XYZ file of C-alpha atoms in Angstrom:
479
model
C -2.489 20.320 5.773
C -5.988 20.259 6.600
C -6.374 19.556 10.578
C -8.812 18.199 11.395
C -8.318 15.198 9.278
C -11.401 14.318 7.000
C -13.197 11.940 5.025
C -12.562 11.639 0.960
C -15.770 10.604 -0.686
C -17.188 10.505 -4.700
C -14.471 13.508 -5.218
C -15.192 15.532 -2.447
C -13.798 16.447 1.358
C -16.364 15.167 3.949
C -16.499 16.880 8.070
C -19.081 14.253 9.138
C -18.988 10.917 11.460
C -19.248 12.163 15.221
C -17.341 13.795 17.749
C -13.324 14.511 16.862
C -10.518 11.924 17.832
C -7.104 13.119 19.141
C -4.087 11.834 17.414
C -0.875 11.535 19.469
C 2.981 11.340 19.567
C 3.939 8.284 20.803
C 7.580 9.792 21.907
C 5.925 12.732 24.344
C 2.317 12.190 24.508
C 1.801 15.209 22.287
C -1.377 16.247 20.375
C -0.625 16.143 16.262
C -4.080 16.560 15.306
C -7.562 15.609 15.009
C -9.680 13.735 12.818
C -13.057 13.034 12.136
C -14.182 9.291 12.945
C -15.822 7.573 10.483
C -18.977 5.499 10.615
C -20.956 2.261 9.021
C -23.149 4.487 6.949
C -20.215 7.011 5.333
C -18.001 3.282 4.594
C -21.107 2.581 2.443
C -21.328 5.695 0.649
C -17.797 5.438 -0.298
C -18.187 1.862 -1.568
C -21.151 3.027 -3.472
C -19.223 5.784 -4.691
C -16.522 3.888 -6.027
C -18.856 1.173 -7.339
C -20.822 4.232 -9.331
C -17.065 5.067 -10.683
C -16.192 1.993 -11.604
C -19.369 1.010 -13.691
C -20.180 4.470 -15.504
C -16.453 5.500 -16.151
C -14.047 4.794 -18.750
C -11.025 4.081 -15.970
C -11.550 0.204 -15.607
C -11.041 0.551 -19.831
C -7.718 3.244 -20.179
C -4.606 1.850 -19.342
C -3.168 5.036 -20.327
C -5.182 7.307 -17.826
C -4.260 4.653 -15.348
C -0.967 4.915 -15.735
C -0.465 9.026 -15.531
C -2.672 9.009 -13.055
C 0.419 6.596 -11.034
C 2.797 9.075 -12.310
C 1.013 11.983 -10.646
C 0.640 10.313 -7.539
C 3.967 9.474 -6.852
C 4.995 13.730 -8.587
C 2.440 14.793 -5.939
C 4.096 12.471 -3.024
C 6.904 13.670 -4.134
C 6.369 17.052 -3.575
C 4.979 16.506 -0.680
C 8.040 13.788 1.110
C 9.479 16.052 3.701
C 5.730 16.865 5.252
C 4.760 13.502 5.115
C 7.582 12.086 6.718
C 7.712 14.251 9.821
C 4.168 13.329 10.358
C 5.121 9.997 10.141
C 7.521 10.163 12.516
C 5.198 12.447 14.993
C 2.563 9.833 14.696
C 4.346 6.596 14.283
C 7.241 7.275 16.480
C 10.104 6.107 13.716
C 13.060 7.627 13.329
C 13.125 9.941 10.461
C 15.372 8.135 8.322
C 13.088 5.323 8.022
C 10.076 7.993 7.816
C 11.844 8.748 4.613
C 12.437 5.639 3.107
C 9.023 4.407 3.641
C 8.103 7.428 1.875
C 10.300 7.127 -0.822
C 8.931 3.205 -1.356
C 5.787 4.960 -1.718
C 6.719 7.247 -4.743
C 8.506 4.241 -6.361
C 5.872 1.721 -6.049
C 3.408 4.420 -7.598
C 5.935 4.586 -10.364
C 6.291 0.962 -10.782
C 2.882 0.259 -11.042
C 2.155 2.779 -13.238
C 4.731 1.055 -16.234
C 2.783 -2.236 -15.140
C -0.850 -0.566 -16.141
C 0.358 -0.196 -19.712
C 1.176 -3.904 -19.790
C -1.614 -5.951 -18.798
C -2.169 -8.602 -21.857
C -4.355 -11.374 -22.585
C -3.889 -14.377 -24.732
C -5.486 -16.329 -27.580
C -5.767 -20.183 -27.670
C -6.830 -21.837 -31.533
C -8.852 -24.812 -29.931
C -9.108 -26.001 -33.718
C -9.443 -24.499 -36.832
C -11.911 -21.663 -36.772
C -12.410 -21.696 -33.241
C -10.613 -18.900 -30.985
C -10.542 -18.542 -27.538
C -9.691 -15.595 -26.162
C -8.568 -14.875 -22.484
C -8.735 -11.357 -21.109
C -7.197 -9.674 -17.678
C -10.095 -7.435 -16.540
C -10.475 -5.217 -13.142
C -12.135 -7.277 -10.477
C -14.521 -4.245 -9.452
C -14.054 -2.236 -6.300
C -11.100 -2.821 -4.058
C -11.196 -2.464 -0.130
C -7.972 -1.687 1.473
C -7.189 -1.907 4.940
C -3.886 0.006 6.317
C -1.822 -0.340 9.512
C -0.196 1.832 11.500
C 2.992 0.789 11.148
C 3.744 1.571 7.844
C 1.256 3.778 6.785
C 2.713 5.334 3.321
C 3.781 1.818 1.590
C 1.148 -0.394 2.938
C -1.085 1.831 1.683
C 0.526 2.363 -1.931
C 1.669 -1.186 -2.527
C -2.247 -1.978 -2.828
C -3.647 0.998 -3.828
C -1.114 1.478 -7.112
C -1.256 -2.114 -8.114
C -4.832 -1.860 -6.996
C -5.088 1.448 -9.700
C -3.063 0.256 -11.907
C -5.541 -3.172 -12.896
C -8.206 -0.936 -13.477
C -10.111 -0.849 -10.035
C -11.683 1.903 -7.786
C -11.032 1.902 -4.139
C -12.017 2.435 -0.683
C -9.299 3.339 2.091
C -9.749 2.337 5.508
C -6.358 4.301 7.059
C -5.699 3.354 10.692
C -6.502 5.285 13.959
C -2.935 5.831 15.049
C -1.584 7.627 12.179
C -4.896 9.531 10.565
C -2.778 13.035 10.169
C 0.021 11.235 7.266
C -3.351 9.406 5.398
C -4.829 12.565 5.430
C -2.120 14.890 4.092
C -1.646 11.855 1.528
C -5.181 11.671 0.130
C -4.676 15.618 0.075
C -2.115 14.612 -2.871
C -4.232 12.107 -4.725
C -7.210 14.609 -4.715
C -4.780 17.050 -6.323
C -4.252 14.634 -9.266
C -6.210 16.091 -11.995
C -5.840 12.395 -14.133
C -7.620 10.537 -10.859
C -11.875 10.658 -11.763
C -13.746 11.773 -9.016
C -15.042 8.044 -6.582
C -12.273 6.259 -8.194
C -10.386 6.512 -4.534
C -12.126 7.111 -1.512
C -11.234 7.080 2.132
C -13.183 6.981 5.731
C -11.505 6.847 8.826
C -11.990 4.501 11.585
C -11.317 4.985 15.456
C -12.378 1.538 16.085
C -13.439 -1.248 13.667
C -16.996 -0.054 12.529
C -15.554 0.793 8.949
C -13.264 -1.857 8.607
C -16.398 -4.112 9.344
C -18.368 -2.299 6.693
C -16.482 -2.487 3.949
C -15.666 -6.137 4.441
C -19.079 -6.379 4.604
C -20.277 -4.626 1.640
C -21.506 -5.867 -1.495
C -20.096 -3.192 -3.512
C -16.896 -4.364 -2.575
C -15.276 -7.112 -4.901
C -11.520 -7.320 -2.993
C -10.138 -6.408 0.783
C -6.261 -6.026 0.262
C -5.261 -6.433 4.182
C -1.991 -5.984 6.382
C -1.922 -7.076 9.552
C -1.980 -9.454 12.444
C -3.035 -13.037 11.314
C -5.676 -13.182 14.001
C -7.650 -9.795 12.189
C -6.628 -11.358 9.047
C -8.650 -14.707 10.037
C -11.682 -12.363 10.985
C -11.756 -10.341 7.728
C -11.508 -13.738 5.525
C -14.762 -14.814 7.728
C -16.516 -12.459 7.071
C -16.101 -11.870 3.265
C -17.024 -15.360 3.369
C -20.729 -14.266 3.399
C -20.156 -12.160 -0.066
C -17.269 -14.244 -1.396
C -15.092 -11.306 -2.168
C -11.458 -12.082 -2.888
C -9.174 -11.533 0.323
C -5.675 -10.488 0.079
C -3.694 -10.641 3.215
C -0.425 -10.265 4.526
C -0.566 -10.947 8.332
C 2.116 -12.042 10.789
C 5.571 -12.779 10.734
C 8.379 -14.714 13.511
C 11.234 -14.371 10.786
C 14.389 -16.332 11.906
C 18.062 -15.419 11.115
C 19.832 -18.973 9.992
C 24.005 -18.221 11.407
C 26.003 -21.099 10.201
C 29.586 -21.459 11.081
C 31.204 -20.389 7.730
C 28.991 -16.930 8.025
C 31.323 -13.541 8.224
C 30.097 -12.873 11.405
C 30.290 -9.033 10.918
C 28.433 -8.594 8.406
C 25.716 -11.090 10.161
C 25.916 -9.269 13.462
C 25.318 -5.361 11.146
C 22.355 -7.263 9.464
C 20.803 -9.061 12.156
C 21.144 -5.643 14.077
C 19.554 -3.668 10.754
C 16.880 -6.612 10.654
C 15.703 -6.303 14.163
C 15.325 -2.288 14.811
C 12.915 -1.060 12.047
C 9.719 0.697 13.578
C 11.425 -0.563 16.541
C 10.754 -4.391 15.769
C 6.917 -3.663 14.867
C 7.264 -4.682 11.335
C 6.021 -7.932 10.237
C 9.587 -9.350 8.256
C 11.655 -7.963 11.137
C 14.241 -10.637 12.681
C 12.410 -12.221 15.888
C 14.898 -14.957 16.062
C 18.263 -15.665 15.996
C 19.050 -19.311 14.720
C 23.102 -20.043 15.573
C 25.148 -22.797 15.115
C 26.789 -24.473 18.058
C 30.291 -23.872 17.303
C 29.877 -19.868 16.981
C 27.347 -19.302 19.346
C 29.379 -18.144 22.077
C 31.243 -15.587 19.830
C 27.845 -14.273 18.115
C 25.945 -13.917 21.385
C 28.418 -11.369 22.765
C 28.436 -9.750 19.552
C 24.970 -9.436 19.041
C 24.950 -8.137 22.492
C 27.342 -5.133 22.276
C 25.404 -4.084 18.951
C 21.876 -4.103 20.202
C 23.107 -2.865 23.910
C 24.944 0.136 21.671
C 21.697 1.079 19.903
C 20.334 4.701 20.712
C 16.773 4.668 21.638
C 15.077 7.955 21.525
C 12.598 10.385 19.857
C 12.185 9.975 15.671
C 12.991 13.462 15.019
C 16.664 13.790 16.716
C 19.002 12.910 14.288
C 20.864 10.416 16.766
C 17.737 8.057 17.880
C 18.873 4.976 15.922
C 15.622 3.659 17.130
C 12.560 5.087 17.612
C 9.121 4.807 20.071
C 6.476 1.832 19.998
C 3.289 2.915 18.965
C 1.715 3.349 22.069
C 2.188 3.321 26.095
C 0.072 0.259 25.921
C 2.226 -1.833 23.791
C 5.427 -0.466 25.380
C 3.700 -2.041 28.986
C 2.680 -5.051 27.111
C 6.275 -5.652 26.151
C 7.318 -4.971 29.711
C 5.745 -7.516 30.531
C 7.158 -9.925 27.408
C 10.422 -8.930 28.479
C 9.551 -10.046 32.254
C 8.511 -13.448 30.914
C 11.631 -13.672 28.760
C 13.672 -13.815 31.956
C 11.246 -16.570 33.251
C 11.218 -18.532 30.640
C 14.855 -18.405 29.245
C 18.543 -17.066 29.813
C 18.467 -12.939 29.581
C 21.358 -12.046 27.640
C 20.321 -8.268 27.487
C 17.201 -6.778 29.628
C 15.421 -4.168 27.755
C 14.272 -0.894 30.170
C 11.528 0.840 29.188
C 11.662 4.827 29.396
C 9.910 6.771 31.776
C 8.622 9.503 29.395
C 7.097 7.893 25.972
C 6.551 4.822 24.771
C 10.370 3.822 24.433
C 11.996 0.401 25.310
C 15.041 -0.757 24.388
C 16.103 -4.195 22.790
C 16.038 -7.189 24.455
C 17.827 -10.384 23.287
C 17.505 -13.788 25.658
C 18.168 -17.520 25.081
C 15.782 -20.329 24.875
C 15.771 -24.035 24.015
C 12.160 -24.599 24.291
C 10.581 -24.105 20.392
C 7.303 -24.323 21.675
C 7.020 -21.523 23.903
C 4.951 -18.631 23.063
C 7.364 -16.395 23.215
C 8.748 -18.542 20.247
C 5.734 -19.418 18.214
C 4.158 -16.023 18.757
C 4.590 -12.253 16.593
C 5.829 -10.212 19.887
C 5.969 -7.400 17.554
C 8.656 -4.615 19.447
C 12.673 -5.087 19.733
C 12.291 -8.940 21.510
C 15.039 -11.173 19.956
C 15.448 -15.102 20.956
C 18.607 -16.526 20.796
C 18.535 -20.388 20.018
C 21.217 -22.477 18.492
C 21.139 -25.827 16.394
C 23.946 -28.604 15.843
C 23.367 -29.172 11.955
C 21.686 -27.868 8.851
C 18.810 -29.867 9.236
C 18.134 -29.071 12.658
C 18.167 -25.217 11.535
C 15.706 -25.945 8.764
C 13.543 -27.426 11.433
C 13.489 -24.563 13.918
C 13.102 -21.980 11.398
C 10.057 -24.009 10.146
C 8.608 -24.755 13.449
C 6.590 -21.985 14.039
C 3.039 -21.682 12.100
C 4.377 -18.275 10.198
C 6.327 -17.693 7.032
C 6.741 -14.148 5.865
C 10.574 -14.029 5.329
C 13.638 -15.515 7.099
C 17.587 -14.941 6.279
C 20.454 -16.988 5.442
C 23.989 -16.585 6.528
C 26.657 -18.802 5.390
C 29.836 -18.326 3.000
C 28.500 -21.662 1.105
C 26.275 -21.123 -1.940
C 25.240 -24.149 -2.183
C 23.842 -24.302 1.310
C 22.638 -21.115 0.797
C 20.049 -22.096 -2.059
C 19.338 -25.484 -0.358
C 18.484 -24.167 2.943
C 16.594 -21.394 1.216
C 14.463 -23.809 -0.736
C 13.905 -25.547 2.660
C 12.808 -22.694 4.731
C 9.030 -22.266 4.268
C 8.835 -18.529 3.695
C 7.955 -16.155 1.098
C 11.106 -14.020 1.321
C 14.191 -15.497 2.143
C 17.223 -12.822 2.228
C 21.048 -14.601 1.871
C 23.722 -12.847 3.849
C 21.629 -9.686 4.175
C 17.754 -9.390 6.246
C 15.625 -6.671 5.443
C 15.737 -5.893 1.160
C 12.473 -4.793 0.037
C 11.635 -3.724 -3.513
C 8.755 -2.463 -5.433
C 10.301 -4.960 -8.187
C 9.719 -8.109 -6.204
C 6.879 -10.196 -4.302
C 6.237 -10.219 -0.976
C 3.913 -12.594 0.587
C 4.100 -15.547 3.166
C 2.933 -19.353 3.833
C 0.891 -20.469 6.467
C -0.220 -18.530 9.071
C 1.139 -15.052 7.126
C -1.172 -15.001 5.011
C -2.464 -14.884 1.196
C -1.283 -14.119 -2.221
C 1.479 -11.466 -3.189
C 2.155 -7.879 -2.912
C 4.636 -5.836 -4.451
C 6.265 -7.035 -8.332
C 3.670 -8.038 -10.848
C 2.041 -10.541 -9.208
C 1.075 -7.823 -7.384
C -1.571 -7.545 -10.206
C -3.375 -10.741 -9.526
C -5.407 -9.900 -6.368
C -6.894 -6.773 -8.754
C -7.215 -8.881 -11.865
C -9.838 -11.086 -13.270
C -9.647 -13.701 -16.557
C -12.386 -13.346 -18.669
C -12.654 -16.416 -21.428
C -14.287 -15.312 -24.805
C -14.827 -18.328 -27.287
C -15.098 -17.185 -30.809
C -15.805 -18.406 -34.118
C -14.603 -15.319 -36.533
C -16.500 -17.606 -39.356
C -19.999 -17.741 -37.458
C -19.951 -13.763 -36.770
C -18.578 -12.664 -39.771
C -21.558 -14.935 -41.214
């Protein structure tokens, strides 16, 4: 792989933007790499560039093109898996098994999408005889997409192959933490020979210059965000001022409903599952534990031995069951989370931060007060709360009374309380005797405060679509 990381613009590898950035290991402190930073003025070539490829070039019109250009994406990621996962794991800090799978979500969402680009259809409506409308699904024009650090392979695909797939061209803002795995990534799309030159670009950002820019830009007709709901508030501000189309999945606080019926090993191995990946910095992680009354006692002490069993420690040795947060600065911020936990409610288990690398292991405490901020607020790192309820409706309530709804869980030997409390819950996702099942297959999205529209299945489409209405009168034309 090219080091230092560069810029992708119109088709070609740009070495321009200012003085390199380091990119570090979150687990030692390590160097990976470098990259080139990018800057207002190369965001706005790239959106030109991908605004000159969308309106001269035939992609926006070949569903076919579209589609094996998908297919050689995800051959070429392919190809390329076992490289891009270690750097994900020497930039993100994950352990390698979830490197992997992240990777492999990749390949199959480029896959999925690419069936999807042969099957956009419109429709015909006979308003009476002799008069036709017809209703087409067109690209919306140039998309913007915005990446995070945490999972930077699929939260980049799952917009940029649906994104492909409709027909647009694109511009890639990748995040500063993780610039290396972008760049050996675009290295793969810019080896697809069915991809036309500007119809995906990329310009890294050390800051929030680009990621300004492009939001900014008039040649931009769609940001696809992921991200914390407070960014996700700024972005829809300011593509206010062009009235793009915003796409944003922000913020999540997803509870785990335990009602007394549950198995409570298989709740205790999901709840653990649910709570670990990219060591609890992932938006649909669990955050809290919702329990009833008359099993509390016996799932506290479980959920205690599993998380106080968990082996924290570098992404790359095969026995780390959980690996670093991003950065020394977040690992001290959630010292001091876990600090207030202990003020604020009953510690059940402390987490300790390491002394080398940003490493901190899970903490899990009790609380009865819902409107603490350690309750309403995404702590985003391995901080569980404990809280119980007496009934079903009281459940419903606490898992709704936080301003988020990205996904929640359901655990209960009842099916019919399982589909009623689901339907209750105000979430996007809601997972039933399992946390943590994502698929290219099926939408992802969340209410309130996490954000708007769908990602992922093919409503994945719609942020990338537009519906064009053509009245016709065949008799009139045909004169």
């Amino acid at each position: 792989m090219t080091n230092p990381a560069r810029h992708f613009i119109g088709g070609a590898w740009r070495a321009d933007g200012g003085a390199l950035r380091d990119s570090l290991n979150p687990a030692d402190g390590r160097t990976v790499g470098h990259y080139h930073p990018g800057t207002t003025a190369l965001a706005d070539e790239a959106a030109s560039a991908a605004k000159a490829a969308f309106d001269a070039g035939d992609w926006a019109a070949s569903p076919r093109l579209r589609a094996q250009a998908l297919l050689e994406i995800a051959a070429a990621l392919e190809a390329a898996k076992d490289e891009i996962a270690d750097l994900v794991v020497a930039e993100n800090g994950k352990i390698r098994k979830e490197a992997m799978g992240e990777t492999m979500a990749g390949i199959s969402e480029s896959r999925y999408y690419a069936g999807l680009a042969r099957n956009i259809r419109g429709t015909m409506q006979e308003i009476a005889p002799g008069q036709l409308s017809l209703f087409a699904r067109e690209a919306a024009g140039v998309a913007g997409i915005i990446v995070p650090w945490n999972a930077p392979v699929t939260l980049l695909i799952r917009s940029l192959a649906p994104a492909l797939a409709a027909g647009c061209t694109a511009v890639i803002k990748p995040a500063a933490q993780t610039p290396m795995v972008h760049a050996r990534i675009m290295e793969c799309l810019a080896d697809c020979p069915s991809l036309p030159p500007g119809v995906v670009n990329s310009v890294n950002e050390d800051g929030i210059t680009v990621g300004q820019a492009m939001v900014a830009s008039p040649d931009i007709d769609v940001i696809s965000f992921t991200g914390s709901s407070r960014t996700g508030k700024l972005i829809q501000e300011g593509a206010a001022k062009t009235l793009k189309r915003v796409g944003l999945e922000l913020g999540g606080k997803a509870p785990a409903l335990v009602f007394a019926d549950a198995d409570l090993d298989r709740a205790t191995r999901e709840i653990t599952h649910g709570v670990l990946p990219i060591a609890g910095q992932m938006c649909v992680a669990v955050a809290r534990i919702l329990v009833h009354d008359s099993i509390a006692a016996d799932l506290e002490a479980r959920m205690a031995a599993s998380l106080g069993a968990i082996r924290v420690g570098p992404g790359a040795d095969p026995s780390s069951e959980c690996g670093a947060i991003i950065d020394l600065d977040n690992r001290a911020r959630l010292e001091g989370l876990v600090v207030r936990a202990g003020d604020e409610g009953r510690m059940i288990l402390r987490g300790e931060a390491s002394d080398q690398g940003a490493f901190i292991t899970p903490t899990l405490f009790g609380i009865d007060d819902v409107t603490s901020d350690l309750v309403q607020e995404e702590l985003f790192g391995p901080i569980v709360t404990f809280e119980n309820f007496a009934d079903e409706a009281e459940a419903v309530a606490k898992a709704n009374a936080t301003s988020y709804g990205l996904a929640a869980s359901v655990f209960t030997a009842d099916g019919s309380r399982a589909l009623r409390v689901s339907r209750a819950i105000r979430a996007g996702t809601i997972w039933v005797n399992a946390h943590l099942r994502l698929f290219a297959e099926a939408e992802t999205g969340g209410y309130g405060q996490s954000g708007l529209g769908r990602l992922h299945g093919p409503e994945g489409l719609a942020d990338f679509l537009e519906t064009k209405h053509v009245y016709f009168e065949p008799d009139v034309v045909g004169g």
